[in-house]
Coordinates of C-alpha atoms in Angstrom, one line a residue:
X1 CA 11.6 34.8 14.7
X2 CA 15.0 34.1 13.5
X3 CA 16.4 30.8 12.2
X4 CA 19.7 29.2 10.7
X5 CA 19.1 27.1 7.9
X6 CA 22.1 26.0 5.1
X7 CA 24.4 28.2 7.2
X8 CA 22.2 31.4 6.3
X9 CA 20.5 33.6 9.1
X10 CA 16.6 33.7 7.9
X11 CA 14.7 36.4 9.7
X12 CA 11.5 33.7 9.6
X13 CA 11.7 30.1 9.6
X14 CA 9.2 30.4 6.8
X15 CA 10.7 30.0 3.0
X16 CA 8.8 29.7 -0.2
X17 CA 9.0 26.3 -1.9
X18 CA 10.4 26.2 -5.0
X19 CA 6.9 26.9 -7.7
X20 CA 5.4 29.1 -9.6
X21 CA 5.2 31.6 -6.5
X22 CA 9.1 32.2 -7.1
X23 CA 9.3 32.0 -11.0
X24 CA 8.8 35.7 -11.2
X25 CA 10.2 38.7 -10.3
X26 CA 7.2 40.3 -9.5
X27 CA 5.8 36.9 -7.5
X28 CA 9.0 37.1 -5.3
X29 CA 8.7 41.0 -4.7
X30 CA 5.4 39.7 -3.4
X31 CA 6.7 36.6 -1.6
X32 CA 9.2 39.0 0.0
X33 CA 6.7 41.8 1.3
X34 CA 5.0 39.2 2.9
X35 CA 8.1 38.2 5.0
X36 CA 9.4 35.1 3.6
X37 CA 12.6 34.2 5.4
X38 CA 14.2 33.3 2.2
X39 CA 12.8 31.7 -1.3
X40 CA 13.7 28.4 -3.6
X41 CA 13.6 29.2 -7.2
X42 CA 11.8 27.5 -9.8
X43 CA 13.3 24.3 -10.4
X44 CA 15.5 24.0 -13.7
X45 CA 14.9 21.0 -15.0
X46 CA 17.2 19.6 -17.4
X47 CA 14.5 17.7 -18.8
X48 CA 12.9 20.8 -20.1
X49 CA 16.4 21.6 -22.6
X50 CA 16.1 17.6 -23.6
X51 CA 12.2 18.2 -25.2
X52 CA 13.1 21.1 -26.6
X53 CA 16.0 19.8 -28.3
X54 CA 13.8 16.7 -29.2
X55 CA 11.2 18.7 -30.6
X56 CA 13.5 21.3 -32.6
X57 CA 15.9 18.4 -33.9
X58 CA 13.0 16.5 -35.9
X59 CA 12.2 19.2 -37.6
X60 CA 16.0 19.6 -38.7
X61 CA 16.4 15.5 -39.8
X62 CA 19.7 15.8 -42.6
X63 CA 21.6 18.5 -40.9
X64 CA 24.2 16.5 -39.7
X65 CA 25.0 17.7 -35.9
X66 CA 22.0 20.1 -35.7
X67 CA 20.8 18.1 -32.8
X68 CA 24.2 18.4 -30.5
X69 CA 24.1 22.3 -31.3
X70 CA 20.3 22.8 -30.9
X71 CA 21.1 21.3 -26.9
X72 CA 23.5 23.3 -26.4
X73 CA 21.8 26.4 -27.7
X74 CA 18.6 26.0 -26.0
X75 CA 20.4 24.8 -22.8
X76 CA 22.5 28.0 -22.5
X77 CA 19.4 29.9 -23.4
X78 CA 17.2 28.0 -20.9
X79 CA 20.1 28.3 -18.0
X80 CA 20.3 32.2 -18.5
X81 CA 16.9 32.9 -17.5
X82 CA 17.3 31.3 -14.5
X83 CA 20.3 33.3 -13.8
X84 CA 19.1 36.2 -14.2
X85 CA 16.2 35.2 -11.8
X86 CA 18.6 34.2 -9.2
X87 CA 20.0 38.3 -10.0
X88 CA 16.6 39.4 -10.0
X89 CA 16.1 37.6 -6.4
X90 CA 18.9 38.9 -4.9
X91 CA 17.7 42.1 -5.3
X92 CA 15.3 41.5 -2.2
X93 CA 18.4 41.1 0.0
X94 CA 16.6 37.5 1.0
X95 CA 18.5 34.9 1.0
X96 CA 18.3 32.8 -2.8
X97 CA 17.8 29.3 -3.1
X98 CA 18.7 27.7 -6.4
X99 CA 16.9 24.9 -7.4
X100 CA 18.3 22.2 -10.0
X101 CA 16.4 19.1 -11.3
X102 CA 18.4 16.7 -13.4
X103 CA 17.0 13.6 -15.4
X104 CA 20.1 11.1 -14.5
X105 CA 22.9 11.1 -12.2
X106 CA 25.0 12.2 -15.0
X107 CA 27.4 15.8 -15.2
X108 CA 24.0 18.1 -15.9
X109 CA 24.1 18.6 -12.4
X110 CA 27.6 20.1 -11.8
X111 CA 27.3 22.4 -14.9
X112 CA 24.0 23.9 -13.2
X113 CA 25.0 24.0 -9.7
X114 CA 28.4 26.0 -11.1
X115 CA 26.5 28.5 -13.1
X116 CA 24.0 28.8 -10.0
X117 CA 26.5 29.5 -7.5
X118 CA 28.4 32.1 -9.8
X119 CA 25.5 33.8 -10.3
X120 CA 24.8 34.4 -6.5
X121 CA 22.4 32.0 -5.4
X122 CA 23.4 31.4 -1.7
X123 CA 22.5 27.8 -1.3
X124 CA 21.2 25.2 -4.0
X125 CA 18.6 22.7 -3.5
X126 CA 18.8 19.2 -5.4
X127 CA 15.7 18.0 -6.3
X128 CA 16.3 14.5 -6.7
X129 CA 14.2 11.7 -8.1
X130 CA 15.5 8.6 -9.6
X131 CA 12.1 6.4 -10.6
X132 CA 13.1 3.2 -9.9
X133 CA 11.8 0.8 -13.2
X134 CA 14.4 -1.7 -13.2
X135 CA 13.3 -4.9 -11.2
X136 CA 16.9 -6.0 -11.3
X137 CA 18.4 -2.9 -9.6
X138 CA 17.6 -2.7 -5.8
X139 CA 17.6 0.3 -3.2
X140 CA 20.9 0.4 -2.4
X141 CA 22.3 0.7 -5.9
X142 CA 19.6 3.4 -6.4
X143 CA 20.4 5.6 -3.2
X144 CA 23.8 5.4 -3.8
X145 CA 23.3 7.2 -7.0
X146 CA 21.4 10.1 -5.0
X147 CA 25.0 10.0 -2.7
X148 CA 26.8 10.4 -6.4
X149 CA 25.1 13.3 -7.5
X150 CA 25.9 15.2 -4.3
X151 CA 29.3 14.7 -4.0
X152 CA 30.0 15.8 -7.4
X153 CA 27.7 19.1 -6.7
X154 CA 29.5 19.8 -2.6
X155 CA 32.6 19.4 -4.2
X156 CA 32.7 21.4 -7.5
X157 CA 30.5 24.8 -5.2
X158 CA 31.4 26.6 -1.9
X159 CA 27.7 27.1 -0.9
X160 CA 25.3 25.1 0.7
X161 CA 23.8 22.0 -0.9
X162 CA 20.6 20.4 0.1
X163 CA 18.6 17.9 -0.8
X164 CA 14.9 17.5 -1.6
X165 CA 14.0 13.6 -1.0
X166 CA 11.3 11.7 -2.2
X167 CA 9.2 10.1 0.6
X168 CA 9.3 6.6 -0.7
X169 CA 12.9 5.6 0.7
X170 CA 14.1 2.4 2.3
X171 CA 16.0 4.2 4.9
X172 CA 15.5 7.8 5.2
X173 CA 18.0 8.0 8.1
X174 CA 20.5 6.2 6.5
X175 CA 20.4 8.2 3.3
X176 CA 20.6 11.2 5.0
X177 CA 23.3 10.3 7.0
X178 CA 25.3 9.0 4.0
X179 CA 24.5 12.3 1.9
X180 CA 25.5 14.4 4.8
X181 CA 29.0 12.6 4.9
X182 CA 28.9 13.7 1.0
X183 CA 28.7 17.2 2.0
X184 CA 25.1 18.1 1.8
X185 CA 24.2 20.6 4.8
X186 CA 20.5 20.3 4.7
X187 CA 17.4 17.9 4.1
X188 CA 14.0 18.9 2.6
X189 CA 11.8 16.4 3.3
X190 CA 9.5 15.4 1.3
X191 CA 9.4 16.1 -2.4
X192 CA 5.8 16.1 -3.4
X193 CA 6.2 14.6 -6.8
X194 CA 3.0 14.3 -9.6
X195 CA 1.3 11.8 -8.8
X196 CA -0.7 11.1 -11.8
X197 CA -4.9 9.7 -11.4
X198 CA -6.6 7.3 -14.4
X199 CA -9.9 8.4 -15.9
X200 CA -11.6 5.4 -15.6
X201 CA -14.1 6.5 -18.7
X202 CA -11.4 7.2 -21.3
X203 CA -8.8 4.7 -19.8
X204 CA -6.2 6.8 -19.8
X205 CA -3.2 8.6 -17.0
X206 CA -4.5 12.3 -16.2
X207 CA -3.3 14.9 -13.9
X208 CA -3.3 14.3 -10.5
X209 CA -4.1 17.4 -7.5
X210 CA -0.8 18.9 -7.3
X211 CA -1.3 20.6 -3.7
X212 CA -1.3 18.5 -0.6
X213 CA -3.3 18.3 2.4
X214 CA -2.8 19.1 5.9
X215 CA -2.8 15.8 6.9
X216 CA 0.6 14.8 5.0
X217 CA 2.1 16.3 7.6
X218 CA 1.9 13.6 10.2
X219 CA 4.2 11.2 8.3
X220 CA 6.2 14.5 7.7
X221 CA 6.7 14.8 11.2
X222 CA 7.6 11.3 12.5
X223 CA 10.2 11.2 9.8
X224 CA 11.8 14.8 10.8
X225 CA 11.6 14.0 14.1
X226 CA 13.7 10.9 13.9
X227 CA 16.0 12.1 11.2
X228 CA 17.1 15.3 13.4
X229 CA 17.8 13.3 16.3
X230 CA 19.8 10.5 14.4
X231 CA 21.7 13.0 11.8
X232 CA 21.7 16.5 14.0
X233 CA 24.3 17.9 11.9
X234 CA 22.2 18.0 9.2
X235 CA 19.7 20.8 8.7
X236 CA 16.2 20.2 7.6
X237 CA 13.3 21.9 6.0
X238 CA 9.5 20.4 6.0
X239 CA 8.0 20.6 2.6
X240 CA 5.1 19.0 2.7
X241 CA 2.1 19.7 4.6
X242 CA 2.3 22.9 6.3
X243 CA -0.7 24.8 5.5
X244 CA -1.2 26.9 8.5
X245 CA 1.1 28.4 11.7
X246 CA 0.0 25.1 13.8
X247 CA 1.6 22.8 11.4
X248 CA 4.9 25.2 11.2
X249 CA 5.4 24.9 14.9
X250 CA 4.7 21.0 15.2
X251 CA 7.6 21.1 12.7
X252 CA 10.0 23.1 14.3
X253 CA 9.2 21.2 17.5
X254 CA 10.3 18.0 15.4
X255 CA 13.6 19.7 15.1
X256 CA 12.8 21.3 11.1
X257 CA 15.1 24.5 10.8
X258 CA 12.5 25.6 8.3
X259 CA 8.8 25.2 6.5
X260 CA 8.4 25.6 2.9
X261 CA 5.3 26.4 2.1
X262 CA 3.5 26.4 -1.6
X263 CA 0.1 25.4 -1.0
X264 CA -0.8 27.5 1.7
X265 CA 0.1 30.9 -0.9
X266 CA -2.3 29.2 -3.8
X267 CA -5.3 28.7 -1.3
X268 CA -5.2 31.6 1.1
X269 CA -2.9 34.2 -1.4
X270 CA 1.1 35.4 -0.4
X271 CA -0.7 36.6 3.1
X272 CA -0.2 33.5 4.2
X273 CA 3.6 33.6 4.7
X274 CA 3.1 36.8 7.1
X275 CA 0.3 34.5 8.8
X276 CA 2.3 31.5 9.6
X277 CA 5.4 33.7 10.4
X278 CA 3.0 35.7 12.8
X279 CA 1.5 32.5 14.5
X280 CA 4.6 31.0 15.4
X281 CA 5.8 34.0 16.7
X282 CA 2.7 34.3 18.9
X283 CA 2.9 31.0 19.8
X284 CA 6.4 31.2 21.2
X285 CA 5.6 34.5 23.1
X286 CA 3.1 33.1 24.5
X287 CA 4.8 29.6 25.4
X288 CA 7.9 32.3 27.0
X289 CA 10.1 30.6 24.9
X290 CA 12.2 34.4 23.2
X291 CA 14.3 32.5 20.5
X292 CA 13.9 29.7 18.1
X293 CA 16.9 27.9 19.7
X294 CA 14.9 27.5 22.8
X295 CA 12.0 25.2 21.6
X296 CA 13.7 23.9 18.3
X297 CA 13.7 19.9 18.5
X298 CA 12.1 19.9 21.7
X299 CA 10.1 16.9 20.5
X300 CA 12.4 15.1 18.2
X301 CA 13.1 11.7 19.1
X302 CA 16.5 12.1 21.1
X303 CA 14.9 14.3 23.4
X304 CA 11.7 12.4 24.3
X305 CA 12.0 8.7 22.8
X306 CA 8.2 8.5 22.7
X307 CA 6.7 5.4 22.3
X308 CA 4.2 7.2 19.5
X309 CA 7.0 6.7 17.4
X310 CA 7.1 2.9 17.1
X311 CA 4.4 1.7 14.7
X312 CA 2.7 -1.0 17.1
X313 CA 1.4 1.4 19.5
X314 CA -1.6 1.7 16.9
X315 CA -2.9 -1.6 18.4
X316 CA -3.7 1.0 21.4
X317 CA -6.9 2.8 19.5
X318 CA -8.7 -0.5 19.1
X319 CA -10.8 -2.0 21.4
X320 CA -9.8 -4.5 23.9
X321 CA -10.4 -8.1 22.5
X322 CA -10.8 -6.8 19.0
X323 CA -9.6 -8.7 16.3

């Protein structure tokens, strides 16, 4: 079933989420076959080129400006790959999705989303995420740097910019309408950061699960369904969560123009993206509903206003004169 996301016709509403299942060649071939409606590349992350450089630059101590040449080299060599992934992408004739993670609000961004764009990607995904550790600084001051970063990016590329937010915002609605009047054309929400655990034995930060579970979705979908009806220009994906057909559809319902899916391909295999493509098709046949247009955002706030959506309804699944 077809679907416009960033501007770009997608053949299935279902893209691959920027990971390890679209680092490869081979793994997008794969992604591809399976009838992914487009991909997101591997992030770049700019903090990659930084510990590199780190690393390489206290070996050299005494050679004057080795440091500032090392970052440079390695950052040219780093960017290249990830061009010539976007190239080897392309080749599927599905629509690419470059993906840039930057460290600050600083010009990294620009310099990646240029190279990106001239190398063909057709849209680019931001992956923001600004860890607030300053007391002193509040939300606003913070957003507005997430506002910063895309206007620089919209305005120095002619494709599609969207961003990938992190679930712990003041205002979703507000920041999305405010990066939309910045130029971004789509949403992604959420970003499903590393959320590191503590070994209680050893006393120490491990690794945390990196894959979510199906029931993230449900905070997913009261914030997609409100953001669509309050900023319906703006096109968004649903990142997190979406493990099966059933949660594709409730997402599309919510007015999402797209799932990305990663944990679904590392539990059940690349199958998965034919299975949830298949499913919502299904469902929509069955339904009578022939297009996507015809059941997108049919349960997004603006078109229902449901009371579900206003937190003090949970008093509702207690029982009367409970306290």
């Amino acid at each position: 079933m077809k679907t416009h996301y960033l501007g770009l016709e997608l053949a299935s509403p279902v893209v691959v989420a920027s990971s390890p299942y679209t680092a490869t060649r081979e793994n997008i071939e794969k992604c591809a076959a399976q009838g992914a409606g487009a991909m997101v590349l591997k992030s770049i992350f700019e903090e990659q080129v930084l510990r590199r450089t780190a690393a390489y630059d206290y070996r050299s101590q005494g050679m004057g400006d080795s440091g500032e040449y090392l970052e440079s080299y390695l950052g040219d060599e780093y960017k290249l790959e990830f061009l010539r992934l976007i190239g080897d992408a392309r080749k599927t004739g599905l629509p690419v999705i470059a993906s840039i993670n930057c460290v600050s609000a600083g010009e990294g961004w620009i310099d990646y989303a240029a190279a990106m764009a001239d190398a063909g990607a057709s849209a680019l995904e931001l992956n923001i995420f600004l860890q607030p550790a300053d007391p002193k600084r509040p939300a606003q001051q913070i957003e507005s740097d997430y506002t910063a970063i895309v206007r620089q990016v919209a305005g120095a590329v002619r494709i599609p910019v969207s961003v990938k937010l992190p679930m712990r915002l003041t205002n979703v609605l507000a920041l999305a309408d405010a990066l939309h009047g910045c130029g971004a054309r789509g949403a992604v929400l959420f970003n499903r950061y590393f959320e590191p655990d503590i070994d209680i034995e050893r006393l120490e930060f491990v690794a945390g699960d990196p894959f979510s579970e199906p029931s993230e979705l449900r905070n997913v979908l009261r914030s997609t369904a409100l953001c669509t009806s309050a900023v319906p220009e703006l096109d968004v994906a649903v990142s997190t969560g979406v493990h099966d057909g059933e949660a594709a559809v409730k997402a599309l319902l919510c007015g999402a123009r797209a799932v990305q899916v990663c944990t679904a391909i590392h539990r059940s295999g690349y199958e998965a993206i034919a299975e949830i493509g298949r499913f919502v098709d299904e469902w929509a046949a069955r339904h009578g509903f022939a297009a996507l247009e015809e059941f997108y955002g049919k349960l997004n706030y603006g078109e229902i206003g449901d009371a579900l959506f206003q937190r003090v309804q949970y008093m509702k699944h207690y029982p009367a004169g409970a306290e």
